[in-house]
Short mmCIF file of C-alpha atoms in Angstrom, two decimals:
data_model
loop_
_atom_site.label_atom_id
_atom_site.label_comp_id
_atom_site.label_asym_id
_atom_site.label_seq_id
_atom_site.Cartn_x
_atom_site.Cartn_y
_atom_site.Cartn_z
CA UNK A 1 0.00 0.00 0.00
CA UNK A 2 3.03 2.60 0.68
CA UNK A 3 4.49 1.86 -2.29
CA UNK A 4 1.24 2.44 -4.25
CA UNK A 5 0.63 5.65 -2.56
CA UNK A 6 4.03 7.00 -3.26
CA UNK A 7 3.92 6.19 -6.66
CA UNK A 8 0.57 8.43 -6.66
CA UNK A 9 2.06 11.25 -5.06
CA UNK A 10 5.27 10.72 -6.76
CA UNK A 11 3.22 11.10 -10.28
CA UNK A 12 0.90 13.91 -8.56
CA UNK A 13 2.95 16.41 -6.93
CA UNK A 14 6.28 15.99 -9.64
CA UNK A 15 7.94 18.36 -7.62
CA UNK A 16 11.32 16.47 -6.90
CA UNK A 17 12.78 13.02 -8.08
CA UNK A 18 13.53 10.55 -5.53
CA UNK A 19 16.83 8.80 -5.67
CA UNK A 20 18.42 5.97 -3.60
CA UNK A 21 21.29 4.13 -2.88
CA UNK A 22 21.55 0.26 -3.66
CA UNK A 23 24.52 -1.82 -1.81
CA UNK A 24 25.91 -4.03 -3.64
CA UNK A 25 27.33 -7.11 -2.54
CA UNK A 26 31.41 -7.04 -2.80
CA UNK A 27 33.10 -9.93 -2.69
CA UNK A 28 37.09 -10.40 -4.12
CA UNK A 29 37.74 -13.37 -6.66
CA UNK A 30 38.91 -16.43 -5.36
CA UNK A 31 40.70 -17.88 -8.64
CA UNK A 32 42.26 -15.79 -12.00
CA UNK A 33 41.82 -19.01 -13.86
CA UNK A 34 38.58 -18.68 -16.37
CA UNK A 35 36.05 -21.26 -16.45
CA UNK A 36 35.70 -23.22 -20.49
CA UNK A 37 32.48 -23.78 -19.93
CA UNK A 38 29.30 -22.20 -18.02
CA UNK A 39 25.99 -22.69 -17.48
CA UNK A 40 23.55 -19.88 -16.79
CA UNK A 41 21.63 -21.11 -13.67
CA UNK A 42 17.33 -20.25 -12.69
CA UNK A 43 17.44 -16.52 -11.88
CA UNK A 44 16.71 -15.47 -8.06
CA UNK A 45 13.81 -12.57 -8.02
CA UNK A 46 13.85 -12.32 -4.81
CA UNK A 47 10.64 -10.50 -3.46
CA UNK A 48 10.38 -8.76 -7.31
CA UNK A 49 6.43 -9.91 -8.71
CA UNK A 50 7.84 -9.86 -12.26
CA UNK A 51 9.38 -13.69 -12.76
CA UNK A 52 8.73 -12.63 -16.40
CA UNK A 53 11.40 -9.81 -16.96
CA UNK A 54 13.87 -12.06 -14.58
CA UNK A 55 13.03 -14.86 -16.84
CA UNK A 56 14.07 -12.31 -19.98
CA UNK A 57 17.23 -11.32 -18.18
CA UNK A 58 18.34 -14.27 -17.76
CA UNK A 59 17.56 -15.80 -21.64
CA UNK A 60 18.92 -12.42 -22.70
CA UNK A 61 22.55 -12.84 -20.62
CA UNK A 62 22.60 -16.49 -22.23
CA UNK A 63 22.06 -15.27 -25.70
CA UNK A 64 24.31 -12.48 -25.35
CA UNK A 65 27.26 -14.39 -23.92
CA UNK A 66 26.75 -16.91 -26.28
CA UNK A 67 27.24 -14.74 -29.33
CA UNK A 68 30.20 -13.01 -27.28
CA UNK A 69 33.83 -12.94 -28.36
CA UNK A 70 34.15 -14.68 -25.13
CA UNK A 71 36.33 -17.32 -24.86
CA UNK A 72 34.17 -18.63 -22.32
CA UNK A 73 31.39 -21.16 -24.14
CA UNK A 74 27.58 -20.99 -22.90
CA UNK A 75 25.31 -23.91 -22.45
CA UNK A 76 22.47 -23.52 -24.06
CA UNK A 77 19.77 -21.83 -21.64
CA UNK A 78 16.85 -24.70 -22.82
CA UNK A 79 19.43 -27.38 -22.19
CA UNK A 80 20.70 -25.94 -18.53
CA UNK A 81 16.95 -25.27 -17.58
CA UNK A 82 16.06 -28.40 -18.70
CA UNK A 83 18.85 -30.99 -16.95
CA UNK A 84 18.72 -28.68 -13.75
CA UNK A 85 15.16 -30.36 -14.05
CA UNK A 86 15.75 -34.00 -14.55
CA UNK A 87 19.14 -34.34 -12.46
CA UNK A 88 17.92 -32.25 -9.49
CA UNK A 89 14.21 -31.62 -9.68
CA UNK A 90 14.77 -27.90 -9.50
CA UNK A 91 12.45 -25.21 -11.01
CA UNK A 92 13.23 -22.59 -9.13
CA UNK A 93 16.09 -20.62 -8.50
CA UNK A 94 15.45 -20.75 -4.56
CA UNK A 95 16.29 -24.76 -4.59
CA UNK A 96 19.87 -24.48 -6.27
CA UNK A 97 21.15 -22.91 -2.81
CA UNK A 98 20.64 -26.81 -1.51
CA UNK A 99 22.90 -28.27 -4.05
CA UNK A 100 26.92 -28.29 -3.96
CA UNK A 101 28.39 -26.46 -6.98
CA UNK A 102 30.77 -29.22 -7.56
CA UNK A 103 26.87 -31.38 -7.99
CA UNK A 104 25.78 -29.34 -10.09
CA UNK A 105 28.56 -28.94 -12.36
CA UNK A 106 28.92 -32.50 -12.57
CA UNK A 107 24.96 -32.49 -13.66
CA UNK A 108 25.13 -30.48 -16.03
CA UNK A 109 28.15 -31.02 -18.04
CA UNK A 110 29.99 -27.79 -16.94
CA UNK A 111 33.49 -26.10 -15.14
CA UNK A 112 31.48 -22.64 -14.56
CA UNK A 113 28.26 -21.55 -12.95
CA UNK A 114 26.97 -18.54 -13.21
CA UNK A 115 24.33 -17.02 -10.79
CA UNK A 116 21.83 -14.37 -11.13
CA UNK A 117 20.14 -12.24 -8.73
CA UNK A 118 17.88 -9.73 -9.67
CA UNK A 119 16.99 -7.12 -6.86
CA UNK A 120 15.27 -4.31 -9.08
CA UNK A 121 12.77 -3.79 -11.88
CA UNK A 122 11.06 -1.40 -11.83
CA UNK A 123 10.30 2.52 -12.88
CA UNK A 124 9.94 6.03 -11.33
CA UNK A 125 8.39 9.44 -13.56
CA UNK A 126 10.45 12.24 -12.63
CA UNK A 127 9.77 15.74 -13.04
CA UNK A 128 11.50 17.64 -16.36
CA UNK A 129 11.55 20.61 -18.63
CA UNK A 130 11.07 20.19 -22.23
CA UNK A 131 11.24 23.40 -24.53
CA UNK A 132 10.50 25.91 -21.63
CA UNK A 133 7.50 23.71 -21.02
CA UNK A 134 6.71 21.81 -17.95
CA UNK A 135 7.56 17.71 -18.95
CA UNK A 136 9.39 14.66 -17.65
CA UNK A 137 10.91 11.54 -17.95
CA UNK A 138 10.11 7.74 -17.24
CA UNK A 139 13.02 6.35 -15.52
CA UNK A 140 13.16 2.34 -16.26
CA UNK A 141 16.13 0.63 -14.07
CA UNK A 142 17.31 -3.01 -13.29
CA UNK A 143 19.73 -4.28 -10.58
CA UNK A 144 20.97 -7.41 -10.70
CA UNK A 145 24.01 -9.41 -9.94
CA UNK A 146 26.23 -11.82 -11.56
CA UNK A 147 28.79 -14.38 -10.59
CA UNK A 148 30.71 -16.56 -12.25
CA UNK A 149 32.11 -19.53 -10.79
CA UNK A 150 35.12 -21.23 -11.98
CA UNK A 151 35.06 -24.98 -10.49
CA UNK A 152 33.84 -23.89 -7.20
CA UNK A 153 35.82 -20.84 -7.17
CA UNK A 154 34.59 -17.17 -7.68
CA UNK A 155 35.74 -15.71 -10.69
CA UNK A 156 34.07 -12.62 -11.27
CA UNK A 157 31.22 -11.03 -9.79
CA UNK A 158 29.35 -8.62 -11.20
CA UNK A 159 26.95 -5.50 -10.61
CA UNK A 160 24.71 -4.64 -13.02
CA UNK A 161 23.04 -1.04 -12.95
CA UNK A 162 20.97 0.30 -15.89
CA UNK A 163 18.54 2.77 -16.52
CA UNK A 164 16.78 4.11 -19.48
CA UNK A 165 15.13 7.32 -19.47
CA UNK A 166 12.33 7.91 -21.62
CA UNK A 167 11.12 11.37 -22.33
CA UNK A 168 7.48 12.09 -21.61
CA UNK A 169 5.30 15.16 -22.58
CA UNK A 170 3.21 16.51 -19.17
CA UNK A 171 -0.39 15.15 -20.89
CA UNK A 172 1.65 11.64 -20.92
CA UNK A 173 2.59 11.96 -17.37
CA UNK A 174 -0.88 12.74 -16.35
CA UNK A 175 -1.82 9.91 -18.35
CA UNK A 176 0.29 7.96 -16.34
CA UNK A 177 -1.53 9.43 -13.30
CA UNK A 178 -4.52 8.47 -13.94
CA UNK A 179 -4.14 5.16 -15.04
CA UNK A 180 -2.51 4.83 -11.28
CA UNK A 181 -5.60 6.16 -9.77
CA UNK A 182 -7.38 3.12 -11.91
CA UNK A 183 -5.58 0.61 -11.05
CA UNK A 184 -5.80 1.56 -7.34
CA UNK A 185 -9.09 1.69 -7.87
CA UNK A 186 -9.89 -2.02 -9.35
CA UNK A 187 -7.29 -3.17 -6.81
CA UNK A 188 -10.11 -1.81 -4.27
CA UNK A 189 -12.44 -3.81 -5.50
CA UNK A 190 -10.59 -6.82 -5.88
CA UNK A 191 -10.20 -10.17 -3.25
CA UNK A 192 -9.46 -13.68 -3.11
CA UNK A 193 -12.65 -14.50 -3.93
CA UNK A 194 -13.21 -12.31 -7.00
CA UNK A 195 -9.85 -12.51 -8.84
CA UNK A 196 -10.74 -14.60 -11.62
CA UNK A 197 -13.30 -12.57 -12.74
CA UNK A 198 -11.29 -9.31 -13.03
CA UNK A 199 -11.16 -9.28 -16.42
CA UNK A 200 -14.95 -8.70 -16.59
CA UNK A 201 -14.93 -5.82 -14.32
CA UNK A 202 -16.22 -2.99 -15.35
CA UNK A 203 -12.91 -0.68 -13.80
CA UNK A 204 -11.00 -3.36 -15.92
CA UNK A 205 -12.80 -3.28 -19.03
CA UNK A 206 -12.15 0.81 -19.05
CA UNK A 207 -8.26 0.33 -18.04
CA UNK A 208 -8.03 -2.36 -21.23
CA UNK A 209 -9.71 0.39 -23.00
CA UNK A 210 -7.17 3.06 -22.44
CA UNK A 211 -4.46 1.20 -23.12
CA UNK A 212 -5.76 0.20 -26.29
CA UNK A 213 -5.61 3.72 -27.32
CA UNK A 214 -1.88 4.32 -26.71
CA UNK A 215 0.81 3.86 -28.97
CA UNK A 216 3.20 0.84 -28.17
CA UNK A 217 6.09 3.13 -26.78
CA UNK A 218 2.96 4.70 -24.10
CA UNK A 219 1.23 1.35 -23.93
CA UNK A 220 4.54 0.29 -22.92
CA UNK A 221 5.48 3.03 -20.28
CA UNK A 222 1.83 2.81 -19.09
CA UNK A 223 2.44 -0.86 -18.43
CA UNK A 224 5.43 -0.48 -17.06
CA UNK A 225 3.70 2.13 -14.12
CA UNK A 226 0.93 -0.64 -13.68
CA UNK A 227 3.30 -3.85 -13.36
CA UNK A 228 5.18 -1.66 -10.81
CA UNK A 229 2.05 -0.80 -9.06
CA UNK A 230 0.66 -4.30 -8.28
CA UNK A 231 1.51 -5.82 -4.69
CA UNK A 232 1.56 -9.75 -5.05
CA UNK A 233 3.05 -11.79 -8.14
CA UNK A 234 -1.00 -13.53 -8.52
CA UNK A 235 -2.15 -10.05 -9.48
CA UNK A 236 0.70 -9.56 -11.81
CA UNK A 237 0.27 -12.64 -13.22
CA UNK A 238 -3.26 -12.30 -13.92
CA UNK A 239 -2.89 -9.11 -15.16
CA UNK A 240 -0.07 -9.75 -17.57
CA UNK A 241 -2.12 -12.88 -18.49
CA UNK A 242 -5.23 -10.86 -19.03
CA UNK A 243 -3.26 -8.19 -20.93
CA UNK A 244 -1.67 -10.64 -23.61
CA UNK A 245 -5.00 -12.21 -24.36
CA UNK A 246 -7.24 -8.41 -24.96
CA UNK A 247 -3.67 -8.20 -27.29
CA UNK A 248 -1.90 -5.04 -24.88
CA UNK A 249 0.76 -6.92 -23.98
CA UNK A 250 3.39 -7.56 -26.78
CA UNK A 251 6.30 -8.86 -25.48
CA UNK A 252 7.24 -7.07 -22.24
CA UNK A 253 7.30 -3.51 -21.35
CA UNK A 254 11.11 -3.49 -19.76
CA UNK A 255 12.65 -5.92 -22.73
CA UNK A 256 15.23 -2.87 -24.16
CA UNK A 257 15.85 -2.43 -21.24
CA UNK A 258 16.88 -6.08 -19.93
CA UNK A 259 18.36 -6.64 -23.08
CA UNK A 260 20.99 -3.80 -22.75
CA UNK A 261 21.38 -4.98 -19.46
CA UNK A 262 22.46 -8.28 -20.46
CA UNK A 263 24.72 -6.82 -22.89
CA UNK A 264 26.93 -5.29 -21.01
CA UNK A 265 27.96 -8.75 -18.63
CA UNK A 266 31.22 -9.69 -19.61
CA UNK A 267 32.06 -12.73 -18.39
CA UNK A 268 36.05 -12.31 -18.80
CA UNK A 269 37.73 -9.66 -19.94
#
């Protein structure tokens, strides 16, 4: 509920940003000596609702390294997801803290793990001047980190901090300020007992409506502000999965994002 209510004042007011610091984990490298072979283990979320952009971030570092000049060869995401599955029963990237390393490397075929933690996705409007006229900005970011084991060793590990800022024009941010107010408002109405049948509520048949109307680059940034605004991962999820069926969802609002992300992991260098 806090975080709901900022982002409505935060969006209301726009009379200063908010920024914050994020401490990153620091630890030193145990070993010089690069791993041949990796696999890209089940991303940890954490507490983040949006298992679908972790899910992205984590295909999109396997891609990326993959098609690298890294001497450093990838298993193939399908193949690590899939044997992590058979050898270990895991599905989640909460259960590989109760294997050994050397276990799973033997599992899956591999001298290198690499895990992912993601600790942030999500996005903030700040205030912003456009032409002498009153604007602002969308700010997207993702935290995350990587490291990269080399047969049980720590090789590298690795913060990852992006952001992409997004210009907005002041009817857009209001835009985005009402489709808040929405959104709190069907969240009102909305219980255990009445979540399946959200998507023929009238306060949800109006919020499909607007988005409908929006560009993808606004449908995009108004998803984004909604995703961000919902408080358990079953709302998410049944928003996203109501979203993708009415045809607003296409693909997922933070994916240039992610996948700039991902680009800049470097495995070794």
């Amino acid at each position: 509920m806090l975080k709901k209510l900022f982002l409505v004042a935060a969006l209301t007011s726009l009379l200063m940003g908010c920024s914050g610091t994020t401490t990153k984990e620091s630890l030193a490298p145990e070993t010089t000596v690069a791993p041949k072979n990796v696999a890209v283990l089940l991303a940890d979320r954490g507490t983040l609702n949006d298992v679908n952009g972790v899910n992205l971030f984590r295909e999109s570092l396997v891609k990326e390294t993959a098609t690298s000049k890294s001497p450093i060869k990838v298993q193939d995401g399908a193949k690590t997801v899939k044997l992590l599955n058979e050898k270990q029963g895991i599905t989640v990237a909460g259960q590989l803290a109760g294997v050994e390393k050397a276990e799973l490397r033997k599992d899956l075929g591999v001298d290198g793990l690499v895990y992912v933690q993601v600790t942030k996705i999500g996005s903030s409007p700040k205030p912003s001047v456009e032409n002498f006229k009153p604007a602002g900005v969308l700010v997207k970011s993702l935290e995350a980190n990587v490291k990269v084991y080399s047969n049980g060793l720590l090789y590298k590990n690795i913060p990852v901090v992006e952001t992409e800022e997004i210009k907005i024009s002041l009817e857009e941010l209001n835009n985005l300020k009402e489709t808040v107010v929405e959104v709190n408002n069907l969240l009102k109405n909305i219980n255990s007992t009445n979540i399946k049948n959200l998507g023929a509520m009238p306060e949800y048949v109006k919020l499909e409506r607007r988005l409908k109307a929006y560009n993808r680059i606004e449908r995009d940034n108004q998803l984004a502000v909604i995703f961000d605004t919902l408080p358990t991962e079953q709302l998410y999820t049944v928003f996203m999965d109501l979203f993708k069926k009415s045809g607003v969802v296409v693909g997922h609002p933070y994916e240039n994002l992610i996948k700039d992300a991902a680009k800049k992991v470097q495995l070794s260098q």
